[in-house]
CSV table of C-alpha atoms and ligand atoms in Angstrom, one decimal:
chain,number,residue,atom,x,y,z
A,1,MET,CA,2.0,-55.3,141.0
A,2,ARG,CA,-1.7,-55.1,140.3
A,3,THR,CA,-4.0,-57.8,141.7
A,4,ALA,CA,-7.0,-59.1,139.7
A,5,LEU,CA,-9.9,-61.3,140.9
A,6,VAL,CA,-11.5,-63.3,138.1
A,7,THR,CA,-14.7,-65.1,139.1
A,8,GLY,CA,-15.4,-68.4,137.5
A,9,GLY,CA,-11.7,-68.6,136.7
A,10,ASN,CA,-11.4,-72.4,136.8
A,11,ARG,CA,-12.4,-73.1,133.2
A,12,GLY,CA,-13.5,-71.6,129.9
A,13,ILE,CA,-13.0,-67.9,129.2
A,14,GLY,CA,-12.3,-67.1,132.9
A,15,LEU,CA,-9.3,-69.5,132.9
A,16,GLU,CA,-7.9,-67.9,129.8
A,17,VAL,CA,-8.3,-64.4,131.2
A,18,CYS,CA,-6.3,-65.6,134.2
A,19,ARG,CA,-3.6,-66.9,132.0
A,20,GLN,CA,-3.4,-63.7,129.9
A,21,LEU,CA,-3.4,-61.4,132.9
A,22,ALA,CA,-0.7,-63.4,134.7
A,23,GLY,CA,1.3,-63.2,131.5
A,24,GLN,CA,1.0,-59.4,131.7
A,25,GLY,CA,2.5,-59.4,135.2
A,26,VAL,CA,-0.7,-59.2,137.1
A,27,HIS,CA,-1.1,-61.1,140.4
A,28,VAL,CA,-4.2,-63.3,139.6
A,29,LEU,CA,-6.7,-64.5,142.2
A,30,LEU,CA,-8.5,-67.3,140.3
A,31,GLY,CA,-12.0,-67.5,141.8
A,32,SER,CA,-13.6,-70.9,141.8
A,33,ARG,CA,-16.6,-72.2,143.6
A,34,ASN,CA,-15.0,-75.6,143.7
A,35,TYR,CA,-11.6,-75.2,145.5
A,36,GLU,CA,-10.1,-78.3,144.1
A,37,ALA,CA,-11.0,-77.5,140.5
A,38,GLY,CA,-9.6,-73.9,141.0
A,39,ALA,CA,-6.4,-75.1,142.7
A,40,GLU,CA,-5.8,-77.5,139.8
A,41,ALA,CA,-6.4,-74.8,137.3
A,42,ALA,CA,-4.1,-72.4,139.2
A,43,ARG,CA,-1.3,-75.1,139.2
A,44,GLU,CA,-1.7,-75.4,135.4
A,45,LEU,CA,-1.1,-71.7,135.0
A,46,ALA,CA,1.9,-71.6,137.3
A,47,ALA,CA,4.3,-71.1,134.3
A,48,ALA,CA,2.3,-68.1,133.1
A,49,GLY,CA,2.9,-66.0,136.3
A,50,LEU,CA,1.5,-65.5,139.8
A,51,VAL,CA,-1.8,-67.2,140.0
A,52,GLU,CA,-3.5,-68.5,143.2
A,53,CYS,CA,-6.9,-70.0,143.8
A,54,LEU,CA,-9.5,-68.3,145.9
A,55,GLU,CA,-12.6,-70.3,146.8
A,56,LEU,CA,-15.5,-68.1,145.7
A,57,ASP,CA,-19.2,-68.9,145.0
A,58,VAL,CA,-20.7,-65.6,143.8
A,59,ALA,CA,-24.2,-66.8,144.5
A,60,ASP,CA,-23.3,-67.0,148.2
A,61,PRO,CA,-22.9,-63.7,150.0
A,62,ALA,CA,-21.0,-65.4,152.9
A,63,SER,CA,-18.5,-66.8,150.4
A,64,ILE,CA,-17.8,-63.2,149.1
A,65,LEU,CA,-17.5,-61.8,152.6
A,66,THR,CA,-15.0,-64.6,153.6
A,67,CYS,CA,-12.9,-63.8,150.5
A,68,ARG,CA,-12.9,-60.1,151.3
A,69,GLN,CA,-11.9,-60.8,154.9
A,70,LEU,CA,-9.1,-63.2,153.8
A,71,LEU,CA,-7.7,-60.6,151.4
A,72,GLN,CA,-7.9,-57.8,154.1
A,73,LEU,CA,-5.9,-60.0,156.5
A,74,ARG,CA,-3.2,-60.4,153.8
A,75,HIS,CA,-3.3,-56.6,153.0
A,76,LEU,CA,-4.3,-57.4,149.5
A,77,ARG,CA,-6.5,-55.0,147.5
A,78,VAL,CA,-8.4,-56.1,144.4
A,79,ASP,CA,-7.4,-53.6,141.6
A,80,ILE,CA,-9.1,-55.4,138.8
A,81,LEU,CA,-12.4,-57.3,139.1
A,82,VAL,CA,-13.5,-59.5,136.2
A,83,ASN,CA,-17.1,-60.6,136.8
A,84,ASN,CA,-17.0,-63.6,134.6
A,85,ALA,CA,-18.9,-66.4,136.4
A,86,ALA,CA,-22.3,-67.1,134.8
A,87,VAL,CA,-24.9,-69.8,134.2
A,88,LEU,CA,-27.0,-70.4,131.1
A,89,ALA,CA,-30.4,-72.2,131.3
A,90,ARG,CA,-32.1,-72.8,128.0
A,91,GLY,CA,-35.7,-72.1,127.6
A,92,GLY,CA,-38.3,-69.4,127.2
A,93,ALA,CA,-39.5,-67.0,129.9
A,94,LEU,CA,-42.6,-69.1,130.6
A,95,GLU,CA,-41.0,-72.5,130.2
A,96,LEU,CA,-38.1,-72.1,132.7
A,97,ALA,CA,-38.7,-73.2,136.3
A,98,GLU,CA,-38.6,-70.5,138.9
A,99,ASP,CA,-35.3,-71.9,140.4
A,100,GLU,CA,-33.7,-71.5,137.0
A,101,TRP,CA,-34.7,-67.9,136.9
A,102,LEU,CA,-33.5,-67.4,140.4
A,103,GLU,CA,-30.1,-69.0,139.7
A,104,ALA,CA,-29.6,-66.8,136.6
A,105,VAL,CA,-30.3,-63.7,138.6
A,106,GLN,CA,-28.2,-64.8,141.6
A,107,VAL,CA,-25.1,-65.6,139.6
A,108,ASN,CA,-25.2,-63.4,136.5
A,109,LEU,CA,-26.5,-60.2,138.1
A,110,LEU,CA,-26.3,-60.3,141.9
A,111,GLY,CA,-23.0,-62.2,141.9
A,112,ALA,CA,-21.4,-59.4,140.0
A,113,LEU,CA,-23.2,-56.8,142.1
A,114,ARG,CA,-22.0,-58.4,145.3
A,115,CYS,CA,-18.4,-58.6,144.1
A,116,CYS,CA,-18.6,-54.9,143.2
A,117,ARG,CA,-20.0,-54.0,146.6
A,118,ALA,CA,-17.2,-55.9,148.3
A,119,PHE,CA,-14.2,-54.8,146.2
A,120,LEU,CA,-15.0,-51.4,144.6
A,121,PRO,CA,-14.8,-49.3,147.8
A,122,GLY,CA,-11.1,-50.3,148.0
A,123,MET,CA,-10.5,-49.2,144.4
A,124,VAL,CA,-12.2,-45.9,145.0
A,125,GLU,CA,-10.0,-45.3,148.1
A,126,ALA,CA,-6.9,-46.2,146.2
A,127,GLY,CA,-7.8,-44.0,143.2
A,128,TRP,CA,-7.5,-46.8,140.6
A,129,GLY,CA,-9.6,-49.7,139.6
A,130,ARG,CA,-10.9,-51.7,136.6
A,131,VAL,CA,-14.2,-53.7,136.5
A,132,VAL,CA,-15.0,-55.9,133.6
A,133,ASN,CA,-18.6,-57.2,133.5
A,134,VAL,CA,-18.7,-60.2,131.2
A,135,SER,CA,-21.9,-59.8,129.3
A,136,SER,CA,-23.1,-61.2,126.0
A,137,GLY,CA,-24.7,-60.1,122.7
A,138,TYR,CA,-27.7,-61.9,124.1
A,139,GLY,CA,-28.0,-59.2,126.7
A,140,SER,CA,-28.2,-56.4,124.2
A,141,PHE,CA,-31.5,-54.7,123.5
A,142,ALA,CA,-30.0,-53.4,120.3
A,143,GLN,CA,-29.4,-56.9,119.1
A,144,GLY,CA,-32.9,-58.0,120.1
A,145,LEU,CA,-32.3,-60.0,123.4
A,146,THR,CA,-32.3,-63.1,121.2
A,147,GLY,CA,-30.9,-65.6,123.8
A,148,PRO,CA,-32.5,-67.9,126.3
A,149,ALA,CA,-34.8,-65.8,128.4
A,150,ALA,CA,-33.3,-65.9,131.9
A,151,TYR,CA,-29.8,-65.5,130.4
A,152,SER,CA,-30.6,-62.6,128.2
A,153,VAL,CA,-32.6,-60.7,130.8
A,154,SER,CA,-29.9,-61.2,133.5
A,155,LYS,CA,-27.2,-60.1,131.1
A,156,ALA,CA,-29.3,-57.0,130.1
A,157,ALA,CA,-29.5,-56.2,133.8
A,158,LEU,CA,-25.8,-56.7,134.1
A,159,ASN,CA,-25.4,-54.1,131.3
A,160,ALA,CA,-27.7,-51.7,133.1
A,161,LEU,CA,-25.6,-52.2,136.3
A,162,THR,CA,-22.5,-51.4,134.4
A,163,LEU,CA,-23.9,-48.1,133.2
A,164,SER,CA,-25.3,-47.3,136.6
A,165,LEU,CA,-22.0,-48.0,138.4
A,166,ALA,CA,-20.0,-46.0,135.9
A,167,ARG,CA,-22.2,-43.0,136.6
A,168,GLU,CA,-21.7,-43.4,140.4
A,169,LEU,CA,-17.9,-44.0,140.4
A,170,PRO,CA,-15.0,-41.6,139.9
A,171,GLU,CA,-13.4,-41.8,136.4
A,172,THR,CA,-10.3,-43.5,138.0
A,173,VAL,CA,-12.4,-46.6,138.5
A,174,LYS,CA,-13.5,-47.8,135.1
A,175,VAL,CA,-16.5,-50.1,134.7
A,176,ASN,CA,-17.2,-51.7,131.3
A,177,ALA,CA,-19.2,-54.5,129.9
A,178,VAL,CA,-17.9,-56.9,127.3
A,179,SER,CA,-19.2,-59.5,124.9
A,180,PRO,CA,-16.6,-62.1,124.2
A,181,GLY,CA,-18.3,-63.3,121.1
A,182,TRP,CA,-19.3,-67.0,120.6
A,183,VAL,CA,-16.5,-69.0,122.2
A,184,ARG,CA,-15.7,-72.7,122.4
A,185,THR,CA,-16.3,-73.5,126.1
A,186,ARG,CA,-18.7,-75.7,128.0
A,187,MET,CA,-21.2,-72.8,127.6
A,188,GLY,CA,-20.5,-71.9,124.0
A,189,GLY,CA,-20.1,-75.5,122.7
A,190,ALA,CA,-17.7,-77.1,120.3
A,191,ASP,CA,-19.0,-75.4,117.2
A,192,ALA,CA,-18.4,-71.8,118.4
A,193,ALA,CA,-16.4,-69.6,116.1
A,194,ARG,CA,-13.8,-68.3,118.6
A,195,SER,CA,-11.1,-69.9,120.8
A,196,PRO,CA,-11.1,-69.0,124.5
A,197,GLU,CA,-7.8,-67.1,123.7
A,198,GLU,CA,-9.6,-64.9,121.1
A,199,GLY,CA,-12.7,-64.4,123.4
A,200,ALA,CA,-10.5,-63.4,126.4
A,201,ARG,CA,-8.5,-60.8,124.6
A,202,GLY,CA,-11.2,-58.1,124.7
A,203,LEU,CA,-11.8,-58.7,128.5
A,204,VAL,CA,-8.1,-58.4,129.2
A,205,ARG,CA,-7.9,-55.1,127.2
A,206,LEU,CA,-10.6,-53.7,129.4
A,207,ALA,CA,-9.0,-55.0,132.6
A,208,LEU,CA,-5.8,-53.2,131.7
A,209,LEU,CA,-7.3,-49.9,130.3
A,210,PRO,CA,-5.0,-46.9,130.5
A,211,ASP,CA,-6.1,-43.9,132.5
A,212,ASP,CA,-7.6,-42.2,129.5
A,213,GLY,CA,-9.6,-45.3,128.6
A,214,PRO,CA,-13.4,-45.5,128.5
A,215,THR,CA,-15.9,-46.2,131.3
A,216,GLY,CA,-19.6,-47.1,131.1
A,217,GLY,CA,-19.2,-48.8,127.7
A,218,PHE,CA,-20.2,-52.1,126.1
A,219,PHE,CA,-17.5,-53.6,123.8
A,220,ARG,CA,-16.6,-56.6,121.7
A,221,ASP,CA,-12.9,-56.5,121.2
A,222,GLU,CA,-12.2,-52.9,120.5
A,223,GLU,CA,-15.6,-52.2,119.0
A,224,SER,CA,-18.1,-50.2,120.9
A,225,LEU,CA,-21.6,-51.9,121.0
A,226,ALA,CA,-25.0,-50.4,121.3
A,227,TRP,CA,-26.7,-51.5,124.6
B,301,NAP,P1,-18.3,-71.8,131.1
B,301,NAP,O1,-17.3,-72.5,130.5
B,301,NAP,O2,-19.7,-72.4,131.3
B,301,NAP,O3,-17.8,-71.3,132.6
B,301,NAP,C1,-18.6,-70.7,133.5
B,301,NAP,C2,-17.8,-70.4,134.7
B,301,NAP,O4,-18.7,-69.8,135.7
B,301,NAP,C3,-17.3,-71.7,135.4
B,301,NAP,O5,-16.0,-71.5,136.0
B,301,NAP,C4,-18.3,-72.0,136.5
B,301,NAP,O6,-17.8,-72.7,137.6
B,301,NAP,C5,-18.5,-70.5,136.9
B,301,NAP,N1,-19.7,-70.3,137.8
B,301,NAP,C6,-21.0,-70.6,137.6
B,301,NAP,N2,-21.7,-70.4,138.7
B,301,NAP,C7,-20.9,-69.9,139.6
B,301,NAP,C8,-21.0,-69.4,140.9
B,301,NAP,N3,-22.2,-69.4,141.6
B,301,NAP,N4,-19.9,-69.0,141.6
B,301,NAP,C9,-18.7,-69.0,141.0
B,301,NAP,N5,-18.5,-69.4,139.7
B,301,NAP,C10,-19.6,-69.9,139.0
B,301,NAP,O7,-18.7,-70.4,130.4
B,301,NAP,P2,-17.7,-69.5,129.5
B,301,NAP,O8,-18.1,-69.7,128.1
B,301,NAP,O9,-16.3,-69.6,129.9
B,301,NAP,O10,-18.4,-68.1,129.9
B,301,NAP,C11,-17.6,-67.1,130.6
B,301,NAP,C12,-18.4,-65.8,130.5
B,301,NAP,O11,-18.6,-65.4,129.1
B,301,NAP,C13,-19.8,-65.9,131.1
B,301,NAP,O12,-20.1,-64.7,131.7
B,301,NAP,C14,-20.7,-66.0,129.8
B,301,NAP,O13,-22.0,-65.6,130.0
B,301,NAP,C15,-19.9,-65.2,128.8
B,301,NAP,N6,-20.2,-65.5,127.4
B,301,NAP,C16,-19.8,-66.7,126.9
B,301,NAP,C17,-20.1,-66.9,125.6
B,301,NAP,C18,-19.6,-68.2,124.9
B,301,NAP,O14,-19.9,-68.3,123.7
B,301,NAP,N7,-18.9,-69.1,125.6
B,301,NAP,C19,-20.7,-66.0,124.8
B,301,NAP,C20,-21.1,-64.8,125.4
B,301,NAP,C21,-20.8,-64.5,126.7
B,301,NAP,P3,-18.0,-74.3,137.7
B,301,NAP,O15,-16.9,-74.9,136.9
B,301,NAP,O16,-17.9,-74.6,139.2
B,301,NAP,O17,-19.4,-74.6,137.2
């Protein structure tokens, strides 16, 4: 049975990814920076499959280290990493406060990088791994980086990290970025076009790519996007 870690799994798209992966027979570690919220979400998904909560704040290096140690003690390897946790601060590059910039970089870029550094070596050693970096159309140069500044810049950097990691890793460990589209969550708002179920599908596809699947790409559903 494969094991997946989904960051920010307690709500929104992350929660739906946990549900869909569990439904496909994956052992899901639902990462949540608030343990109670994550445990409650994991209980709600119990009928879908094997889901357990892991307290994980991706902005805190000590929290990631603790998770890694905990999993090592249980002889559990992360096969699939879904870097989903993110924050969105609205405002232009000059308007945003420095701490809003720092939080965007801490969570949206460095959080994903830290999780990769913690869990990718195990995938390389095992000769199998899938990493899904949840990005956004707002992080695309080709689409004009049209989102709020800190969010767009941090997602563009996450895209760059995706490409860089894919170059560095063997083909057996696939690293891709994905745009879920505009989704009805706390971040996307009630007017968004897609349900969390629709938004999550493209992420789950990349999480379960076959051995001949792509690496170093940027996708929305099955469509390849320009960076
Ligand atoms: P959401 O409902 O706001 O959920 C964000 C999740 O990230 C929450 O679980 C939140 O936890 C978690 N999070 C934030 N900071 C964290 C930290 N330091 N450590 C761990 N978890 C943290 O957002 P969403 O719409 O589901 O978005 C999921 C992903 O899709 C994000 O990467 C987002 O950028 C991307 N995306 C969304 C849309 C959209 O329209 N919704 C569009 C494009 C891309 P708490 O509950 O503790 O705050």
